Amino acid sequence: MTRRAKRIVIYNHKGGVGKTTLTVNIAAAFVSLGKRVLLVDSDPQCNLTAYSIESNVVDDLLDTSDDEKKGRTVWSALKPISEGTGNVKTIRPYELSSNLFLLPGDIRLSEFEISLTSLWSECVQRRIRGFRGVTALSSLVSDIARSQDIDYIFYDAGPNIGPLNKAILLDCDELIVPAACDLFSVRALKTLGHTLSEWIKEWEIIDTLAPDDLYLLNGKPRFLGYIPQRFRVYRGEPSAAYTSYLSKLEKNVESEIIAVLRKIDTTLAPRSVSETMLGQIQDFGALANAAQNEGVPLWKVRGAGSKEQKESARQTFLNLSKQIIKRAQSV
Amino acid sequence: MSSKISKMEADRIDGLVAYYRENLEQFKRFMGSVQSLFSNVEALTPYVHSTKWRIKDPEHLKDKLKRWVIQCKENNERFEVTKENLFEKVTDLVGYRILHLHTTQINKINKVILDLLVKDDYVLIEGPIARTWDSESETYFKSIGIETRDTGRMYTSVHYLFKANKRTLPTCELQVRTLAEEVWGEVDHMINYPHPSHITACREQIKVLARVTSSCSRLVDSIFQSYNESCIQPPIQEKRRRTNPNKSAKDNRAVKRSRAKRKS
């Protein structure tokens, strides 16, 4: 079987741009479009896990994650690599609902991240141990995706530029950049484009020198698009400040991400900037908070929001997801 | 020399060298991986005196290609190096050298090298091949299963050619030779490279130096053989742990002390 589940990361190293909320809602929309989805909580803060699972269950998961038999978080699987005692342990994902699975996160993933620093240098030195280490999460995810017949994998990555996110970004087929409409988000795009391009170039050489028949990362994450977030609506129109940031965002996406990636390889950013805005997500305010508390997508919230608001959220995410699927499937 | 090369040929050589420069990062990384492969290998330390490595200076590649073009012209052959095959035709862009004290140590060193290459999944293209002109060395290498080749030049060195994987072209040339051979090689390189010296006496003396060199490695072999045969203590070469040249003085003192003890 050669079909490989598409790996998507919704990533921006700038925090507070709504990565997790976006990921949860897009994944839910994918499921309602008939896709089988695996969510990978690869942020040691475990926000995605906390969002998706009841808190007493999360506590239980984290309490037993170190246990060789009971452990079923991402740490339970990667611990042998981190401690140099063996290979990735196979674990069963958590079934959130029909067609939606979660590989639970773990605070101790930060320990794995610490060991990744030296594993990356071993990888650069072409040592097999290094390759096994930096591809460990990817191969774990591959195993789960195969066993559950997954169509799409979403990584939820922490807001930083570190060795773990390097392994995640380089494993993905598609990158979606969420950006809030503020000065910091606009500026962050420059670091993001630059870092990503350095990572890709480094991996290219690692890949060239890698031994034959070794499991490797994809190494070529495509820039699928960006999502301006949290705009406020006044009298049915986006605010003036938002509109001004929107054009700055577009400019920076073009010069700091698309142009930078195309310098390496045009297929890394195949679309023009106007085609990469996937949709705009408004600030859902109280509805977003309630969704987090209830652990459901925005349109399934019971305790807040009007019917129209929820329907609008559902439509927004369905449209967004259709755009993503369309672009992800094009070669 | 440049007068013999046409403008078109010079441009072609420049193009090849520029292509090498563009890919230098990959060669540096390959060099780094080879260094990492052979460093801190406990099984090697008792036998290895020191190691050297380099990636070829682009200017040296240019000189090499020029000589190659001229040679082709003289022999009425086509110069067939292109960007597509440059990294395959020039096999020593990445070079690593292991120096040891006396000839018979190669038996152990060779086994460790082959193990390391297999363990980290490198692709061995050629070797080990012992280039030697000395018939006694030739017999020895054959007796330990190392193929020999007479290149017409008066030195002895064991060569390996390997690459990172089947997909890529760049190769690393690994040479293993004795310290005495290294001395000969350095002298020969300085006097006869890139062109044989026009001073007959120097060329003759270097040939004689080759005989002395061979005898020197042979003599050191014999000294260690005699020493180890008459020694109840563990053989001396097994005890030596010398990877860092800075540590060698200390090690020598330790050897002297243990000898003094044995005498008393």
Coordinates of C-alpha atoms in Angstrom, one line a residue:
Chain A
M1 CA 0.0 0.0 0.0
T2 CA 1.5 3.3 -1.0
R3 CA -1.2 5.7 -0.1
R4 CA 0.1 8.0 2.6
A5 CA -2.1 10.2 4.7
K6 CA -1.6 13.9 4.1
R7 CA 0.2 15.6 6.9
I8 CA -0.8 19.2 7.7
V9 CA 0.5 21.5 10.3
I10 CA -1.2 24.8 11.2
Y11 CA 1.8 26.6 12.5
N12 CA 3.1 29.9 13.5
H13 CA 5.9 30.2 16.1
K14 CA 4.1 33.4 17.3
G15 CA 1.8 32.3 20.1
G16 CA -1.8 33.3 20.6
V17 CA -2.8 33.2 17.0
G18 CA -5.4 30.5 17.6
K19 CA -3.5 27.4 16.2
T20 CA -5.2 24.9 18.5
T21 CA -8.8 26.3 18.0
L22 CA -8.3 26.4 14.2
T23 CA -6.9 22.8 14.2
V24 CA -9.8 21.4 16.3
N25 CA -12.4 23.1 14.1
I26 CA -10.8 22.3 10.8
A27 CA -10.4 18.7 11.8
A28 CA -14.1 18.5 12.9
A29 CA -15.1 20.0 9.5
F30 CA -12.9 17.5 7.7
V31 CA -14.7 14.7 9.5
S32 CA -18.1 16.1 8.5
L33 CA -16.8 16.1 4.9
G34 CA -16.3 12.3 5.3
K35 CA -12.5 12.2 6.1
R36 CA -10.8 10.1 8.7
V37 CA -8.6 12.4 10.7
L38 CA -5.8 11.9 13.2
L39 CA -4.9 14.8 15.5
V40 CA -1.4 14.8 16.9
D41 CA -0.9 16.8 20.0
S42 CA 2.8 17.6 19.6
D43 CA 2.9 20.6 21.9
P44 CA 4.2 19.8 25.4
Q45 CA 1.6 22.2 26.7
C46 CA -1.1 19.7 25.6
N47 CA -3.7 22.3 24.8
L48 CA -5.2 20.2 22.1
T49 CA -5.5 17.2 24.4
A50 CA -7.1 19.4 27.1
Y51 CA -9.5 20.8 24.6
S52 CA -10.6 17.4 23.3
I53 CA -10.7 15.2 26.3
E54 CA -12.4 15.6 29.7
S55 CA -10.0 16.9 32.3
N56 CA -10.1 13.9 34.7
V57 CA -9.3 11.6 31.7
V58 CA -6.4 13.9 30.7
D59 CA -5.0 13.7 34.2
D60 CA -5.2 10.0 34.1
L61 CA -3.5 9.9 30.8
L62 CA -0.7 12.0 32.0
D63 CA -0.3 10.1 35.3
T64 CA 0.1 6.8 33.5
S65 CA 2.1 8.0 30.5
D66 CA 5.4 6.8 31.9
D67 CA 4.0 3.3 32.5
E68 CA 5.3 0.8 30.0
K69 CA 2.0 -1.0 29.7
K70 CA -0.7 1.6 30.4
G71 CA 1.0 4.6 28.8
R72 CA -0.7 5.9 25.7
T73 CA 0.4 9.5 25.1
V74 CA 3.0 10.7 22.6
W75 CA 5.6 10.5 25.4
S76 CA 4.8 6.9 26.2
A77 CA 5.6 6.0 22.6
L78 CA 8.8 8.2 22.3
K79 CA 10.3 7.5 25.7
P80 CA 12.5 4.6 24.5
I81 CA 14.0 6.9 21.9
S82 CA 14.5 9.7 24.4
E83 CA 16.2 7.5 26.9
G84 CA 18.1 5.5 24.3
T85 CA 16.7 2.2 25.3
G86 CA 14.9 1.1 22.2
N87 CA 12.6 1.9 19.3
V88 CA 9.3 3.8 19.2
K89 CA 6.6 2.0 21.2
T90 CA 3.4 1.3 19.3
I91 CA 0.3 2.9 20.9
R92 CA -3.4 3.0 20.2
P93 CA -4.7 6.5 19.5
Y94 CA -7.6 7.9 21.4
E95 CA -10.9 7.8 19.5
L96 CA -12.6 11.1 20.1
S97 CA -15.6 10.4 17.8
S98 CA -16.4 8.4 14.8
N99 CA -13.5 9.1 12.2
L100 CA -11.7 11.4 14.6
F101 CA -8.6 10.2 16.5
L102 CA -6.2 11.9 18.9
L103 CA -2.6 11.0 19.7
P104 CA -2.6 12.6 23.2
G105 CA 0.1 15.1 24.1
D106 CA 2.2 15.0 27.1
I107 CA 4.1 17.6 29.2
R108 CA 7.1 15.2 29.2
L109 CA 7.3 15.6 25.4
S110 CA 9.7 18.4 26.4
E111 CA 12.1 15.8 27.6
F112 CA 12.0 14.2 24.1
E113 CA 12.6 17.7 22.7
I114 CA 15.8 18.1 24.8
S115 CA 17.2 14.8 23.5
L116 CA 16.3 15.9 19.9
T117 CA 18.9 18.6 20.0
S118 CA 21.7 16.1 20.1
L119 CA 19.8 13.7 17.8
W120 CA 19.7 16.4 15.2
S121 CA 23.4 16.8 15.3
E122 CA 23.9 13.1 15.0
C123 CA 21.6 13.2 12.0
V124 CA 23.8 16.0 10.5
Q125 CA 26.7 13.6 11.1
R126 CA 24.8 10.9 9.2
R127 CA 24.6 8.6 12.3
I128 CA 21.8 6.1 12.1
R129 CA 20.8 6.8 15.7
G130 CA 20.2 10.5 14.7
F131 CA 18.0 9.5 11.8
R132 CA 16.0 7.2 14.1
G133 CA 15.5 10.0 16.6
V134 CA 14.4 12.8 14.3
T135 CA 12.0 10.5 12.4
A136 CA 10.6 8.8 15.6
L137 CA 7.5 11.0 15.8
S138 CA 6.9 10.7 12.1
S139 CA 7.2 7.0 12.1
L140 CA 4.9 6.7 15.1
V141 CA 2.3 8.8 13.3
S142 CA 2.7 6.8 10.1
D143 CA 2.0 3.6 12.1
I144 CA -1.1 5.0 13.7
A145 CA -2.3 6.4 10.4
R146 CA -1.9 3.1 8.7
S147 CA -3.6 1.1 11.4
Q148 CA -6.6 3.4 11.5
D149 CA -6.8 4.1 7.7
I150 CA -6.4 7.8 8.3
D151 CA -6.8 10.3 5.4
Y152 CA -5.5 13.5 7.0
I153 CA -3.2 14.1 9.9
F154 CA -3.1 17.4 11.7
Y155 CA -0.1 18.2 14.0
D156 CA -0.7 20.8 16.7
A157 CA 2.7 22.3 17.3
G158 CA 3.8 24.6 20.2
P159 CA 4.5 28.2 19.6
N160 CA 8.3 28.2 19.2
I161 CA 11.1 27.5 16.9
G162 CA 12.8 24.4 18.3
P163 CA 14.1 21.0 17.4
L164 CA 10.7 19.3 17.8
N165 CA 8.9 21.7 15.5
K166 CA 11.8 21.3 13.0
A167 CA 11.0 17.5 12.9
I168 CA 7.3 18.2 12.6
L169 CA 7.5 20.9 9.9
L170 CA 9.8 18.8 7.9
D171 CA 7.5 15.8 8.2
C172 CA 4.5 17.7 6.9
D173 CA 3.2 17.8 3.3
E174 CA 1.4 21.1 3.8
L175 CA 1.9 24.1 6.0
I176 CA -0.9 26.5 6.9
V177 CA 0.0 29.7 8.6
P178 CA -2.5 31.3 10.9
A179 CA -1.9 35.0 11.6
A180 CA -3.6 37.4 13.9
C181 CA -4.1 40.9 12.5
D182 CA -1.5 42.7 14.6
L183 CA 2.0 44.1 14.2
F184 CA 3.7 41.1 15.9
S185 CA 2.0 38.6 13.6
V186 CA 3.0 40.5 10.5
R187 CA 6.6 40.7 11.7
A188 CA 6.7 37.0 12.7
L189 CA 6.2 35.9 9.1
K190 CA 9.8 37.0 8.4
T191 CA 11.3 34.7 11.0
L192 CA 9.0 31.9 10.0
G193 CA 9.9 32.1 6.3
H194 CA 13.6 32.3 7.0
T195 CA 13.7 29.5 9.6
L196 CA 11.6 27.2 7.4
S197 CA 13.9 27.8 4.5
E198 CA 17.0 27.1 6.5
W199 CA 15.4 23.9 7.8
I200 CA 14.5 22.7 4.3
K201 CA 18.0 23.4 3.0
E202 CA 19.6 21.6 5.8
W203 CA 17.4 18.6 5.4
E204 CA 18.1 18.5 1.7
I205 CA 21.8 17.8 2.5
I206 CA 20.9 15.4 5.3
D207 CA 18.6 13.6 2.8
T208 CA 21.3 13.5 0.1
L209 CA 23.8 11.8 2.5
A210 CA 21.3 9.5 4.2
P211 CA 21.8 5.8 4.0
D212 CA 19.7 3.9 1.5
D213 CA 16.4 2.3 2.6
L214 CA 16.1 4.4 5.8
Y215 CA 12.8 5.9 7.0
L216 CA 13.2 9.6 6.3
L217 CA 11.1 12.8 6.7
N218 CA 9.3 14.3 3.7
G219 CA 11.5 17.4 4.0
K220 CA 9.5 19.5 1.6
P221 CA 6.5 21.1 3.4
R222 CA 4.5 23.1 0.8
F223 CA 3.1 26.4 1.8
L224 CA -0.6 25.8 1.3
G225 CA -1.9 29.1 2.6
Y226 CA -2.5 31.5 5.4
I227 CA -5.6 32.3 7.5
P228 CA -6.1 35.8 8.9
Q229 CA -7.7 35.4 12.3
R230 CA -9.9 37.1 14.8
F231 CA -11.1 40.1 12.8
R232 CA -13.8 42.1 14.4
V233 CA -16.9 43.0 12.6
Y234 CA -18.6 46.4 12.9
R235 CA -21.9 47.0 11.2
G236 CA -21.3 43.9 9.0
E237 CA -17.9 45.1 7.8
P238 CA -14.4 44.2 9.0
S239 CA -12.9 47.1 11.0
A240 CA -10.5 49.6 9.3
A241 CA -7.5 48.5 11.4
Y242 CA -8.1 44.9 10.4
T243 CA -8.3 45.8 6.7
S244 CA -5.0 47.7 6.9
Y245 CA -3.2 44.7 8.6
L246 CA -4.7 42.4 6.1
S247 CA -2.8 44.1 3.3
K248 CA 0.4 44.1 5.3
L249 CA -0.1 40.4 6.0
E250 CA -0.5 39.7 2.3
K251 CA 2.6 41.7 1.4
N252 CA 4.7 39.8 4.0
V253 CA 3.3 36.4 3.1
E254 CA 4.5 37.2 -0.5
S255 CA 7.9 38.5 0.3
E256 CA 8.9 36.6 3.4
I257 CA 7.3 33.2 2.8
I258 CA 6.4 32.6 -0.8
A259 CA 9.5 34.3 -2.3
V260 CA 11.9 32.8 0.2
L261 CA 10.6 29.3 -0.3
R262 CA 10.6 29.7 -4.1
K263 CA 14.2 30.5 -4.0
I264 CA 14.8 26.9 -2.9
D265 CA 12.2 25.2 -5.0
T266 CA 9.2 26.7 -6.7
T267 CA 7.0 23.7 -5.8
L268 CA 7.3 24.7 -2.2
A269 CA 5.1 27.6 -2.8
P270 CA 3.2 26.8 -6.0
R271 CA 0.5 29.4 -5.7
S272 CA 0.4 33.2 -6.0
V273 CA -0.3 35.1 -2.8
S274 CA -3.9 35.9 -3.7
E275 CA -4.6 32.2 -4.0
T276 CA -3.1 31.4 -0.6
M277 CA -5.5 33.2 1.6
L278 CA -7.7 30.3 2.6
G279 CA -10.4 32.2 4.3
Q280 CA -10.7 34.7 7.2
I281 CA -11.8 33.7 10.6
Q282 CA -13.6 36.2 12.7
D283 CA -13.3 36.6 16.4
F284 CA -15.9 34.3 17.8
G285 CA -15.5 35.7 21.3
A286 CA -17.7 34.0 23.9
L287 CA -18.5 31.2 21.5
A288 CA -14.8 30.2 21.2
N289 CA -14.4 30.1 25.0
A290 CA -17.5 28.0 25.4
A291 CA -16.3 25.6 22.7
Q292 CA -13.0 25.2 24.6
N293 CA -14.9 24.5 27.8
E294 CA -17.2 22.0 26.2
G295 CA -14.5 20.4 24.1
V296 CA -16.5 20.7 20.9
P297 CA -16.3 22.5 17.6
L298 CA -17.8 26.0 17.6
W299 CA -21.0 25.0 15.9
K300 CA -21.7 22.3 18.5
V301 CA -21.6 24.6 21.5
R302 CA -24.6 24.3 23.8
G303 CA -24.0 27.0 26.4
A304 CA -23.4 30.1 24.3
G305 CA -23.9 31.8 20.9
S306 CA -26.9 32.2 18.7
K307 CA -28.1 29.6 16.2
E308 CA -27.0 31.9 13.3
Q309 CA -23.6 32.5 14.8
K310 CA -23.0 28.7 15.1
E311 CA -24.3 28.1 11.6
S312 CA -22.0 30.8 10.3
A313 CA -19.1 29.2 12.1
R314 CA -19.9 25.9 10.6
Q315 CA -20.1 27.3 7.1
T316 CA -16.8 29.2 7.6
F317 CA -15.0 26.0 8.6
L318 CA -16.6 23.9 6.0
N319 CA -15.6 26.3 3.3
L320 CA -12.1 26.6 4.7
S321 CA -11.8 22.8 4.8
K322 CA -13.0 22.4 1.3
Q323 CA -10.3 24.9 0.2
I324 CA -7.6 23.0 2.1
I325 CA -8.7 19.7 0.7
K326 CA -8.8 21.0 -2.8
R327 CA -5.3 22.5 -2.6
A328 CA -3.8 19.6 -0.6
Q329 CA -5.0 17.1 -3.3
S330 CA -3.6 19.1 -6.2
V331 CA -0.1 18.0 -7.2
Chain B
M1 CA 50.8 25.1 -18.9
S2 CA 47.9 27.5 -19.4
S3 CA 49.2 28.2 -23.0
K4 CA 48.3 24.6 -23.9
I5 CA 44.7 25.1 -22.8
S6 CA 42.2 26.8 -25.2
K7 CA 39.8 29.4 -24.0
M8 CA 36.9 27.0 -24.5
E9 CA 38.6 24.3 -22.4
A10 CA 39.5 26.9 -19.7
D11 CA 35.8 28.0 -19.6
R12 CA 34.7 24.4 -19.3
I13 CA 37.1 23.8 -16.4
D14 CA 35.9 27.0 -14.7
G15 CA 32.3 25.8 -15.1
L16 CA 33.1 22.5 -13.4
V17 CA 35.0 24.1 -10.6
A18 CA 32.0 26.6 -10.1
Y19 CA 29.7 23.6 -9.9
Y20 CA 31.9 22.0 -7.2
R21 CA 31.8 25.3 -5.3
E22 CA 28.0 25.4 -5.5
N23 CA 27.9 22.0 -3.9
L24 CA 30.7 22.6 -1.3
E25 CA 28.2 22.5 1.6
Q26 CA 27.3 18.9 0.7
F27 CA 31.0 17.9 0.6
K28 CA 31.6 19.6 3.9
R29 CA 28.8 17.7 5.5
F30 CA 30.0 14.4 3.9
M31 CA 33.4 15.2 5.3
G32 CA 31.8 15.8 8.7
S33 CA 30.0 12.5 8.6
V34 CA 33.2 10.6 7.8
Q35 CA 35.0 12.3 10.6
S36 CA 32.2 11.4 13.0
L37 CA 32.4 7.8 11.7
F38 CA 36.0 7.3 12.5
S39 CA 36.4 9.4 15.6
N40 CA 36.1 8.0 19.1
V41 CA 36.2 4.4 17.9
E42 CA 37.6 2.5 20.7
A43 CA 38.4 -0.5 18.5
L44 CA 40.7 1.7 16.4
T45 CA 42.6 3.6 19.1
P46 CA 45.2 0.9 19.9
Y47 CA 46.3 0.9 16.3
V48 CA 45.9 4.4 15.0
H49 CA 48.5 7.0 15.5
S50 CA 46.7 9.9 14.0
T51 CA 44.2 10.9 11.4
K52 CA 44.0 13.7 8.7
W53 CA 41.1 14.8 6.5
R54 CA 40.3 17.5 4.0
I55 CA 37.9 18.3 1.2
K56 CA 39.6 19.2 -2.0
D57 CA 40.4 22.9 -2.4
P58 CA 38.5 24.1 -5.5
E59 CA 41.8 25.6 -6.8
H60 CA 43.4 22.2 -6.6
L61 CA 40.5 20.7 -8.4
K62 CA 41.1 23.3 -11.1
D63 CA 44.8 22.3 -11.4
K64 CA 43.9 18.7 -11.5
L65 CA 41.3 19.2 -14.3
K66 CA 43.9 21.3 -16.3
R67 CA 46.4 18.5 -16.1
W68 CA 43.8 16.1 -17.1
V69 CA 42.8 18.1 -20.2
I70 CA 46.5 18.4 -21.2
Q71 CA 47.0 14.7 -20.6
C72 CA 44.0 13.8 -22.8
K73 CA 45.3 16.1 -25.6
E74 CA 48.7 14.4 -25.5
N75 CA 47.1 11.0 -25.6
N76 CA 44.6 12.0 -28.3
E77 CA 41.7 11.1 -25.9
R78 CA 38.5 13.0 -25.2
F79 CA 38.2 14.9 -22.0
E80 CA 34.9 13.5 -20.8
V81 CA 34.3 15.2 -17.5
T82 CA 31.0 17.0 -17.3
K83 CA 28.9 18.4 -14.5
E84 CA 26.9 15.2 -14.5
N85 CA 29.9 12.9 -13.9
L86 CA 32.4 15.3 -12.1
F87 CA 31.7 13.9 -8.7
E88 CA 32.0 10.4 -10.0
K89 CA 35.2 10.9 -12.0
V90 CA 37.0 12.8 -9.3
T91 CA 37.0 10.4 -6.4
D92 CA 39.1 12.2 -3.9
L93 CA 37.0 15.4 -3.3
V94 CA 36.6 14.1 0.2
G95 CA 39.7 12.5 1.7
Y96 CA 40.4 10.9 5.0
R97 CA 43.7 9.4 6.0
I98 CA 44.6 7.0 8.9
L99 CA 48.2 6.8 10.0
H100 CA 49.7 3.9 11.9
L101 CA 53.1 2.8 13.1
H102 CA 53.9 -0.4 11.3
T103 CA 52.5 -2.5 8.4
T104 CA 50.9 -5.5 10.2
Q105 CA 48.6 -3.2 12.1
I106 CA 46.6 -2.9 8.9
N107 CA 45.0 -6.3 9.5
K108 CA 43.1 -5.1 12.6
I109 CA 42.5 -1.6 11.2
N110 CA 41.0 -3.0 8.0
K111 CA 38.5 -5.2 9.9
V112 CA 37.3 -2.3 12.0
I113 CA 37.0 0.0 9.0
L114 CA 34.9 -2.5 7.1
D115 CA 32.7 -3.1 10.2
L116 CA 32.1 0.7 10.6
L117 CA 31.2 1.1 7.0
V118 CA 28.6 -1.7 7.2
K119 CA 27.3 -0.5 10.6
D120 CA 26.5 2.9 9.3
D121 CA 25.4 1.7 5.9
Y122 CA 28.0 3.3 3.7
V123 CA 28.4 1.9 0.2
L124 CA 31.9 0.5 -0.4
I125 CA 32.8 1.0 -4.1
E126 CA 36.3 -0.2 -4.1
G127 CA 38.9 -1.6 -1.7
P128 CA 40.6 -2.4 0.3
I129 CA 43.3 -2.3 -2.3
A130 CA 46.9 -2.0 -1.2
R131 CA 49.0 0.0 -3.6
T132 CA 52.5 -1.2 -3.2
W133 CA 55.7 -1.7 -5.1
D134 CA 57.5 -3.8 -2.5
S135 CA 57.1 -7.5 -3.2
E136 CA 57.4 -8.5 0.5
S137 CA 54.6 -6.1 1.4
E138 CA 52.5 -7.5 -1.5
T139 CA 52.9 -11.0 -0.1
Y140 CA 51.8 -9.8 3.3
F141 CA 48.7 -7.9 2.1
K142 CA 47.7 -10.9 0.0
S143 CA 48.1 -13.2 3.1
I144 CA 45.5 -11.1 5.0
G145 CA 43.1 -11.0 2.1
I146 CA 43.9 -7.5 0.8
E147 CA 44.1 -7.2 -2.9
T148 CA 47.2 -5.4 -4.2
R149 CA 48.0 -3.2 -7.1
D150 CA 51.3 -1.9 -8.5
T151 CA 50.7 1.7 -9.6
G152 CA 54.3 2.1 -10.7
R153 CA 54.9 4.6 -8.0
M154 CA 57.1 3.8 -5.0
Y155 CA 54.7 4.0 -2.0
T156 CA 52.6 1.6 0.0
S157 CA 49.1 2.7 1.0
V158 CA 45.8 0.9 1.5
H159 CA 42.9 2.6 -0.3
Y160 CA 39.1 2.4 0.0
L161 CA 36.5 4.3 -1.9
F162 CA 33.0 4.6 -0.4
K163 CA 29.9 6.8 -0.7
A164 CA 27.0 7.8 1.5
N165 CA 24.4 5.8 -0.5
K166 CA 23.6 4.4 -3.9
R167 CA 21.7 7.5 -5.0
T168 CA 24.5 10.0 -4.8
L169 CA 27.8 10.3 -6.7
P170 CA 30.3 11.9 -4.2
T171 CA 32.9 9.4 -2.9
C172 CA 35.3 9.5 0.0
E173 CA 38.8 8.2 -0.6
L174 CA 40.2 6.7 2.6
Q175 CA 43.9 5.9 2.8
V176 CA 45.6 3.9 5.5
R177 CA 49.4 4.0 5.6
T178 CA 52.3 3.9 8.0
L179 CA 53.9 7.0 9.5
A180 CA 57.1 6.4 7.5
E181 CA 55.0 6.2 4.3
E182 CA 53.5 9.5 5.2
V183 CA 57.0 11.0 5.4
W184 CA 57.8 9.7 2.0
G185 CA 54.5 10.9 0.6
E186 CA 55.0 14.4 2.0
V187 CA 58.5 14.7 0.5
D188 CA 57.4 13.3 -2.8
H189 CA 54.4 15.6 -2.9
M190 CA 56.5 18.7 -2.2
I191 CA 59.2 17.9 -4.8
N192 CA 57.3 16.0 -7.5
Y193 CA 53.9 17.5 -7.4
P194 CA 52.2 18.6 -9.6
H195 CA 55.1 18.0 -12.0
P196 CA 58.0 15.6 -11.5
S197 CA 61.1 17.6 -10.4
H198 CA 63.5 18.5 -13.1
I199 CA 66.4 17.8 -10.6
T200 CA 67.6 14.3 -11.4
A201 CA 69.3 14.0 -8.0
C202 CA 66.1 14.8 -6.1
R203 CA 64.1 12.3 -8.1
E204 CA 66.7 9.6 -7.5
Q205 CA 67.0 10.4 -3.8
I206 CA 63.2 10.1 -3.4
K207 CA 63.4 6.7 -5.0
V208 CA 66.0 5.7 -2.5
L209 CA 63.9 7.3 0.3
A210 CA 61.1 4.9 -0.8
R211 CA 63.4 1.9 -0.1
V212 CA 64.4 3.3 3.3
T213 CA 60.7 4.0 4.0
S214 CA 59.7 0.4 3.2
S215 CA 62.6 -0.9 5.3
C216 CA 61.6 1.4 8.1
S217 CA 58.0 0.2 8.3
R218 CA 59.4 -3.4 8.0
L219 CA 61.9 -2.8 10.8
V220 CA 59.3 -1.4 13.2
D221 CA 57.2 -4.4 12.4
S222 CA 60.1 -6.6 13.4
I223 CA 60.8 -4.7 16.5
F224 CA 57.3 -5.0 17.8
Q225 CA 57.1 -8.7 16.8
S226 CA 60.3 -9.4 18.8
Y227 CA 59.1 -7.3 21.7
N228 CA 55.7 -8.9 21.9
E229 CA 57.1 -12.5 21.5
S230 CA 59.4 -12.0 24.5
C231 CA 57.0 -10.2 26.6
I232 CA 54.8 -11.8 29.3
Q233 CA 52.8 -8.6 29.8
P234 CA 50.0 -7.8 27.3
P235 CA 51.4 -6.9 23.9
I236 CA 52.4 -3.3 23.8
Q237 CA 50.2 -2.2 20.9
E238 CA 47.1 -3.4 22.8
K239 CA 47.9 -1.2 25.7
R240 CA 48.5 2.0 23.7
R241 CA 45.6 4.4 23.7
R242 CA 46.6 7.3 21.7
T243 CA 44.0 9.2 19.8
N244 CA 44.9 12.7 20.7
P245 CA 48.5 13.8 19.7
N246 CA 48.5 16.0 22.8
K247 CA 48.3 13.0 25.0
S248 CA 51.2 11.2 23.3
A249 CA 53.9 12.6 25.4
K250 CA 52.1 11.3 28.5
D251 CA 51.6 7.9 27.0
N252 CA 55.3 7.7 26.1
R253 CA 56.2 8.4 29.6
A254 CA 53.8 5.6 30.7
V255 CA 55.4 3.2 28.3
K256 CA 58.9 4.1 29.6
R257 CA 57.8 3.7 33.2
S258 CA 56.4 0.2 32.5
R259 CA 59.5 -0.8 30.7
A260 CA 61.7 0.4 33.5
K261 CA 59.5 -1.6 35.9
R262 CA 59.9 -4.7 33.9
K263 CA 63.7 -4.3 33.8
S264 CA 64.0 -4.0 37.5

